[in-house]
Amino acid sequence: MPTVILGGGIIGASIAYYLSEQQPGQEIHIIESSSTLFSSASGYAAGFLAKDWFEPALLPLGEYSFAEHEALSAKYGGDKKWGFMKGTALSLGSTDASLGGARGDDWLRTGTSRAETATSQPVLAEGPEWLTKQKGTVVERISEGDSVAQLDPVRLSHFLLDKSLLRGVKLHHPSKATSLITDSTGTITAVKILNLDTNTESAIKCTNLILAAGAWTQRVFQSLFPASNTTFPIYPLAGYSLLVRSPRYTPAHECKENNHSYSVFTTHPPSCGFSPEIFSRQGSEIYIAGLNSREIPVQEGVEDIKSFFEPSEVEKLKAVAVRLMGRLPDRATESTDETPNVDDLEILREGLCFRPVAERGVPFVGRVDDGALGGLKTTKNGGVFVAAGHGPWGITLAPGTGRVVADLVRGVKPAVDIAGLGVWSKAKAKL
């Protein structure tokens, strides 16, 4: 039963990993249109993991996926291979807003802090050494025990993909699916793909088709099933990021902190108009983001996002980095000005990527009924599946999503409840 996965990001790689593990020897193909692998959120995300920062419909998958992260790290040495380490989540500023709203994506819609989705009651805490003490603010711990963690998403993505390829999974990139091939009964038998380098077409036999194309999922589905009324309202949330180094976060600090990460969520932005998020990562790296935009539409390809890169937006992030992580002057020898200096922060990378956010607030994870395929159908042992719209939680939810979809493809009931993430007809999708 050949399976074709459309989308080679961390969600597609996770599905391929678990499916190839559960069905060794089965024919599995990944179709990825980008010429550079993991060049959007799978490579430019923060890599922050949370166990229970989700609304009820998504919470079972969140807890399940967090456990999968732990299991993968324990099995393969994730602490060394992709920088997996447990951490502490902190809130910087006021926490007057109630924690844990009715929807886990409210912070995206209103531009407020992701700290509002945390489930633990805040407790006064000391911030990490690399965080500049802000006058008139307070640092509070908003996570308990081992309920949050950190990793390098691009390293994990490559690990999952490489492991899949070693098991026989075939990767086609840069390529894209152009149409479906059916038999006389309208049953899907193959997918026609175009190699974007050579401009040549070929066909791949297909019993199971999985759409994991992120913000491009609706466009891909519509092109393959033009007569279908089913929609997947997923919008691209563009996010800028910086990767920096600070002399206050070095290998010595990592060792002192026992390979423990800190995630800082600002609840009162420092006069910048957005809520910065800062994460310490393995390798003495600090990642800062939180400057998002819905103004950039879905592009033809991932590479086209670069044309929308605005240096002035990155300068806003740099200013925040200085404010929150810059060195304050030494009062004994320098000016008493409390404005931090930038001269000791090293900028390693500037980034812009899309996070695919489902308008309904939770991702689409499940099978598409044959009746919603616009007249086409699948074989008795086959199906069309969707795994997309994970928003800022794609890295956190990837392993759980991969295992769940692999179970669905095999006809096995998933070990976790995904009833609230189902794929419905157009009429139900509006609910």
Coordinates of C-alpha atoms in Angstrom, one line a residue, residues 30-402:
I30 CA 7.7 12.4 0.6
I31 CA 7.1 15.2 -1.9
E32 CA 8.7 18.6 -1.0
S33 CA 8.6 21.6 -3.3
S34 CA 11.3 23.7 -1.5
S35 CA 14.8 23.4 -2.9
T36 CA 16.1 23.8 0.7
L37 CA 14.8 21.4 3.3
F38 CA 13.3 22.8 6.5
S39 CA 13.6 26.4 5.3
S40 CA 10.4 27.7 7.0
A41 CA 9.1 27.1 10.5
S42 CA 10.6 23.6 10.8
G43 CA 14.1 25.2 10.6
Y44 CA 13.4 28.7 12.0
A45 CA 11.1 28.0 14.9
A46 CA 12.1 28.4 18.6
G47 CA 11.9 24.8 19.4
F48 CA 10.0 25.4 22.7
L49 CA 8.0 22.4 23.9
A50 CA 5.1 22.4 26.3
K51 CA 3.2 19.5 27.7
D52 CA -0.1 21.1 28.7
W53 CA -0.4 24.7 27.3
F54 CA -3.4 23.8 25.1
E55 CA -7.1 24.0 25.0
P56 CA -9.2 20.9 25.8
A57 CA -9.5 19.6 22.3
L58 CA -5.8 19.8 21.7
L59 CA -4.6 18.8 25.2
P60 CA -4.5 15.0 24.7
L61 CA -2.3 15.3 21.6
G62 CA -0.1 17.8 23.4
E63 CA 0.6 15.5 26.3
Y64 CA 1.0 12.5 24.0
S65 CA 3.5 14.4 21.8
F66 CA 5.5 15.7 24.7
A67 CA 5.9 12.1 26.0
E68 CA 7.0 11.1 22.4
H69 CA 9.7 13.9 22.5
E70 CA 11.0 12.5 25.8
A71 CA 11.0 8.9 24.4
L72 CA 12.8 9.9 21.2
S73 CA 15.4 11.8 23.2
A74 CA 16.0 8.9 25.6
K75 CA 16.2 6.4 22.8
Y76 CA 18.6 8.3 20.5
G77 CA 20.5 10.7 22.7
G78 CA 18.5 13.7 21.8
D79 CA 20.4 15.9 24.3
K80 CA 23.4 15.6 22.0
K81 CA 21.8 15.1 18.6
W82 CA 19.2 17.9 18.6
G83 CA 19.8 19.8 21.9
F84 CA 16.9 18.4 23.8
M85 CA 16.8 19.6 27.4
K86 CA 14.2 20.2 30.0
G87 CA 13.6 23.8 31.1
T88 CA 11.7 26.4 33.0
A89 CA 9.2 28.8 31.6
L90 CA 9.2 32.4 33.0
S91 CA 6.9 35.4 32.7
L92 CA 8.5 38.8 32.6
G93 CA 6.2 41.6 33.6
S94 CA 2.7 41.6 35.0
T95 CA 0.6 38.4 35.1
D96 CA -2.7 40.1 35.9
A97 CA -4.3 38.4 32.9
S98 CA -5.9 35.1 33.7
L99 CA -3.8 32.1 32.7
G100 CA -5.2 29.4 30.4
G101 CA -7.9 31.1 28.3
A102 CA -10.8 29.3 26.6
R103 CA -8.8 29.0 23.4
G104 CA -5.1 28.1 23.2
D105 CA -4.6 30.5 20.3
D106 CA -6.1 33.7 21.8
W107 CA -2.6 35.1 22.3
L108 CA -2.0 34.9 18.6
R109 CA -5.3 36.7 17.8
T110 CA -4.8 39.5 20.2
G111 CA -1.0 40.0 20.1
T112 CA -0.7 39.3 23.8
S113 CA 1.8 36.9 25.5
R114 CA 1.9 33.1 25.1
A115 CA 2.4 33.0 28.9
E116 CA -1.4 33.4 29.1
T117 CA -1.8 29.8 27.8
A118 CA 0.3 28.4 30.7
T119 CA -1.5 26.2 33.1
S120 CA 0.6 26.6 36.3
Q121 CA 0.1 29.4 38.8
P122 CA 2.9 31.9 38.7
V123 CA 5.5 31.9 41.4
L124 CA 8.2 34.5 42.0
A125 CA 11.5 33.4 40.5
E126 CA 15.0 34.5 39.6
G127 CA 15.7 35.0 36.0
P128 CA 18.7 33.6 34.1
E129 CA 22.0 35.5 34.1
W130 CA 21.6 36.5 30.4
L131 CA 18.3 38.3 31.2
T132 CA 18.9 42.0 31.9
K133 CA 17.0 43.1 35.0
Q134 CA 14.2 45.4 34.1
K135 CA 13.3 48.2 36.4
G136 CA 9.7 47.9 37.6
T137 CA 9.2 44.4 36.4
V138 CA 8.9 41.0 38.1
V139 CA 10.0 37.5 36.9
E140 CA 7.7 34.6 37.7
R141 CA 7.9 30.9 37.0
I142 CA 4.9 29.7 35.0
S143 CA 5.9 26.0 34.5
E144 CA 6.0 23.1 37.0
G145 CA 8.4 20.2 37.1
D146 CA 9.4 18.8 33.7
S147 CA 6.4 20.2 31.8
V148 CA 8.4 22.3 29.3
A149 CA 11.6 21.6 27.3
Q150 CA 13.7 23.0 24.5
L151 CA 15.4 21.7 21.3
D152 CA 16.9 22.7 18.0
P153 CA 14.0 22.1 15.5
V154 CA 16.2 21.9 12.4
R155 CA 18.4 19.2 13.9
L156 CA 15.4 17.2 15.0
S157 CA 13.8 17.6 11.6
H158 CA 16.9 16.3 9.9
F159 CA 17.2 13.4 12.3
L160 CA 13.6 12.3 11.7
L161 CA 14.0 12.6 7.9
D162 CA 17.4 10.9 7.8
K163 CA 16.1 8.0 9.9
S164 CA 13.2 7.6 7.5
L165 CA 15.4 7.6 4.5
L166 CA 17.6 4.9 6.0
R167 CA 14.5 2.8 6.3
G168 CA 13.7 3.2 2.6
V169 CA 11.5 6.2 2.4
K170 CA 11.9 8.1 -0.9
L171 CA 12.3 11.9 -0.9
H172 CA 11.4 13.9 -4.0
H173 CA 12.6 17.5 -3.9
P174 CA 12.2 20.0 -5.2
S175 CA 9.0 18.5 -6.6
K176 CA 5.3 19.1 -6.4
A177 CA 2.1 17.1 -6.9
T178 CA 0.3 18.3 -10.0
S179 CA -2.7 16.0 -10.3
L180 CA -4.2 12.6 -9.3
I181 CA -4.5 9.6 -11.6
T182 CA -7.7 7.5 -11.2
D183 CA -9.1 4.4 -12.6
S184 CA -12.4 4.0 -14.4
T185 CA -14.3 4.1 -11.1
G186 CA -12.7 7.4 -10.0
T187 CA -10.5 5.6 -7.4
I188 CA -7.2 7.2 -6.8
T189 CA -4.3 5.0 -8.0
A190 CA -1.4 7.4 -8.4
V191 CA -0.1 10.9 -7.9
K192 CA 1.6 12.8 -10.8
I193 CA 4.5 14.9 -9.7
L194 CA 6.7 17.5 -11.4
N195 CA 10.4 17.7 -10.7
L196 CA 11.0 21.5 -10.4
D197 CA 14.7 21.2 -11.3
T198 CA 14.3 19.2 -14.5
N199 CA 10.7 20.2 -15.3
T200 CA 9.9 16.5 -15.9
E201 CA 6.8 14.6 -14.8
S202 CA 6.4 11.2 -13.3
A203 CA 3.8 9.2 -11.5
I204 CA 3.9 7.5 -8.1
K205 CA 1.5 4.8 -7.1
C206 CA -0.6 5.9 -4.2
T207 CA -3.0 4.1 -1.9
N208 CA -2.7 6.6 0.9
L209 CA -2.3 10.3 0.4
I210 CA -1.3 12.6 3.3
L211 CA -1.4 16.3 3.1
A212 CA 1.1 17.9 5.5
A213 CA 1.9 21.1 3.5
G214 CA 1.5 23.6 6.3
A215 CA 0.2 26.9 5.1
W216 CA 0.0 25.5 1.6
T217 CA -2.4 22.7 2.5
Q218 CA -5.6 24.3 1.3
R219 CA -3.9 25.3 -2.0
V220 CA -2.6 21.7 -2.6
F221 CA -5.9 20.1 -1.7
Q222 CA -7.9 22.4 -4.0
S223 CA -5.5 21.7 -6.9
L224 CA -5.8 17.9 -6.5
F225 CA -9.5 17.9 -5.6
P226 CA -11.0 20.8 -7.6
A227 CA -14.6 19.6 -7.3
S228 CA -14.5 19.2 -3.6
N229 CA -16.3 21.7 -1.3
T230 CA -14.1 20.8 1.7
T231 CA -11.9 23.6 2.9
F232 CA -9.0 23.9 5.4
P233 CA -8.9 27.5 6.5
I234 CA -5.2 27.9 7.4
Y235 CA -3.5 31.2 7.3
P236 CA 0.3 31.9 7.3
L237 CA 1.5 33.8 10.4
A238 CA 4.8 35.3 9.4
G239 CA 7.3 35.6 12.2
Y240 CA 10.7 37.3 12.5
S241 CA 13.4 35.8 14.7
L242 CA 17.0 36.4 15.8
L243 CA 19.6 33.9 17.0
V244 CA 22.2 35.6 19.2
R245 CA 25.0 34.8 21.6
S246 CA 25.7 36.7 24.8
P247 CA 28.8 36.6 27.1
R248 CA 26.3 35.9 29.9
Y249 CA 25.3 32.6 28.3
T250 CA 28.4 30.5 27.6
P251 CA 29.3 26.8 27.7
A252 CA 30.3 27.5 31.3
H253 CA 26.8 28.8 32.1
E254 CA 25.2 25.8 30.4
C255 CA 27.3 23.5 32.5
K256 CA 26.4 25.5 35.6
E257 CA 22.7 25.2 34.8
N258 CA 23.1 21.5 34.3
N259 CA 22.0 21.7 30.6
H260 CA 18.7 23.4 31.6
S261 CA 16.9 25.9 29.4
Y262 CA 15.0 29.0 30.2
S263 CA 12.1 30.4 28.2
V264 CA 11.0 33.9 28.9
F265 CA 7.6 35.3 27.8
T266 CA 7.1 39.0 28.2
T267 CA 3.6 39.9 29.4
H268 CA 4.1 43.7 29.2
P269 CA 6.1 44.4 26.1
P270 CA 9.0 46.9 26.6
S271 CA 7.4 49.7 24.5
C272 CA 7.7 47.7 21.3
G273 CA 4.1 46.9 20.4
F274 CA 4.5 43.1 20.6
S275 CA 5.3 40.4 23.2
P276 CA 8.9 39.1 22.8
E277 CA 9.7 35.5 23.5
I278 CA 13.3 34.5 24.4
F279 CA 14.7 30.9 24.7
S280 CA 18.1 29.7 25.7
R281 CA 19.3 26.7 23.6
Q282 CA 22.2 24.3 23.5
G283 CA 25.4 25.6 22.1
S284 CA 25.2 28.9 24.0
E285 CA 22.5 30.2 21.6
I286 CA 19.6 32.5 22.5
Y287 CA 16.6 32.7 20.3
I288 CA 14.2 35.7 20.3
A289 CA 10.9 36.1 18.4
G290 CA 7.4 37.3 19.0
L291 CA 7.1 39.9 16.1
N292 CA 4.4 38.4 13.9
S293 CA 2.4 39.5 10.9
R294 CA -0.7 38.3 9.0
E295 CA -0.1 40.7 6.2
I296 CA 2.1 38.3 4.0
P297 CA -0.1 36.0 1.9
V298 CA 0.8 32.4 1.0
Q299 CA 3.4 32.5 -1.7
E300 CA 4.1 30.1 -4.6
G301 CA 7.0 28.6 -2.6
V302 CA 8.9 28.9 0.6
E303 CA 11.7 30.7 -1.1
D304 CA 9.4 33.5 -2.1
I305 CA 8.9 34.6 1.5
K306 CA 12.4 36.1 1.4
S307 CA 11.2 38.9 -0.9
F308 CA 9.0 40.1 2.0
F309 CA 11.8 40.3 4.5
E310 CA 11.8 43.8 6.1
P311 CA 15.1 44.9 7.7
S312 CA 13.2 47.5 9.7
E313 CA 11.2 44.7 11.4
V314 CA 14.4 42.9 12.3
E315 CA 15.7 46.2 13.8
K316 CA 12.8 46.2 16.2
L317 CA 13.8 42.7 17.3
K318 CA 17.4 43.8 17.8
A319 CA 16.3 46.8 19.9
V320 CA 14.3 44.4 22.1
A321 CA 17.2 42.0 22.3
V322 CA 19.4 44.9 23.6
R323 CA 16.7 46.0 26.0
L324 CA 16.2 42.5 27.5
M325 CA 19.6 41.0 27.1
G326 CA 22.1 43.8 26.6
R327 CA 24.8 44.7 29.1
L328 CA 24.0 47.4 31.6
P329 CA 26.8 49.9 32.3
D330 CA 28.8 49.3 35.4
R331 CA 27.8 52.1 37.8
A332 CA 31.2 52.1 39.5
T333 CA 33.1 52.9 36.4
E334 CA 30.7 54.1 33.7
S335 CA 27.7 56.2 33.2
T336 CA 24.7 55.8 35.4
D337 CA 22.5 55.6 32.3
E338 CA 20.5 52.4 32.6
T339 CA 20.1 51.9 28.9
P340 CA 21.7 48.5 28.0
N341 CA 24.5 48.3 25.4
V342 CA 24.4 46.2 22.3
D343 CA 28.2 45.8 21.8
D344 CA 28.4 42.4 23.6
L345 CA 25.5 40.6 21.7
E346 CA 26.5 38.7 18.6
I347 CA 23.8 38.2 16.0
L348 CA 24.1 34.7 14.5
R349 CA 21.1 34.6 12.3
E350 CA 18.1 36.7 11.2
G351 CA 15.0 34.8 10.1
L352 CA 11.5 35.1 8.7
C353 CA 9.2 32.1 8.3
F354 CA 5.5 31.1 8.1
R355 CA 3.7 29.3 10.9
P356 CA 0.5 27.6 9.5
V357 CA -2.4 28.6 11.9
A358 CA -5.8 27.0 11.6
E359 CA -8.6 29.7 11.7
R360 CA -10.6 27.4 14.0
G361 CA -7.9 27.4 16.6
V362 CA -6.8 23.7 16.5
P363 CA -5.0 21.8 13.7
F364 CA -6.6 19.4 11.3
V365 CA -5.5 15.9 12.1
G366 CA -7.5 13.0 10.6
R367 CA -8.9 11.3 7.6
V368 CA -10.9 13.1 4.9
D369 CA -14.1 11.1 4.2
D370 CA -14.3 9.9 0.6
G371 CA -17.6 11.8 0.3
A372 CA -15.7 15.1 0.7
L373 CA -13.2 14.4 -2.2
G374 CA -15.4 15.9 -4.9
G375 CA -16.4 12.7 -6.6
L376 CA -13.1 10.9 -6.2
K377 CA -12.6 7.9 -3.8
T378 CA -9.9 5.8 -2.3
T379 CA -9.5 2.0 -2.2
K380 CA -10.8 -0.1 0.7
N381 CA -7.5 -0.1 2.5
G382 CA -6.5 3.4 1.5
G383 CA -7.5 7.0 2.3
V384 CA -6.7 10.7 2.2
F385 CA -5.5 12.3 5.4
V386 CA -4.6 15.8 6.6
A387 CA -2.1 16.9 9.2
A388 CA -1.8 20.7 9.1
G389 CA -2.5 24.0 10.9
H390 CA -0.4 23.4 14.0
G391 CA 0.5 27.1 14.3
P392 CA 3.3 27.9 16.7
W393 CA 3.1 24.4 18.2
G394 CA 4.3 22.5 15.1
I395 CA 7.5 21.4 16.8
T396 CA 5.8 20.4 20.0
L397 CA 3.0 18.4 18.3
A398 CA 5.1 16.8 15.5
P399 CA 5.9 13.4 17.1
G400 CA 2.4 12.9 18.4
T401 CA 0.9 13.9 15.1
G402 CA 3.3 11.6 13.2

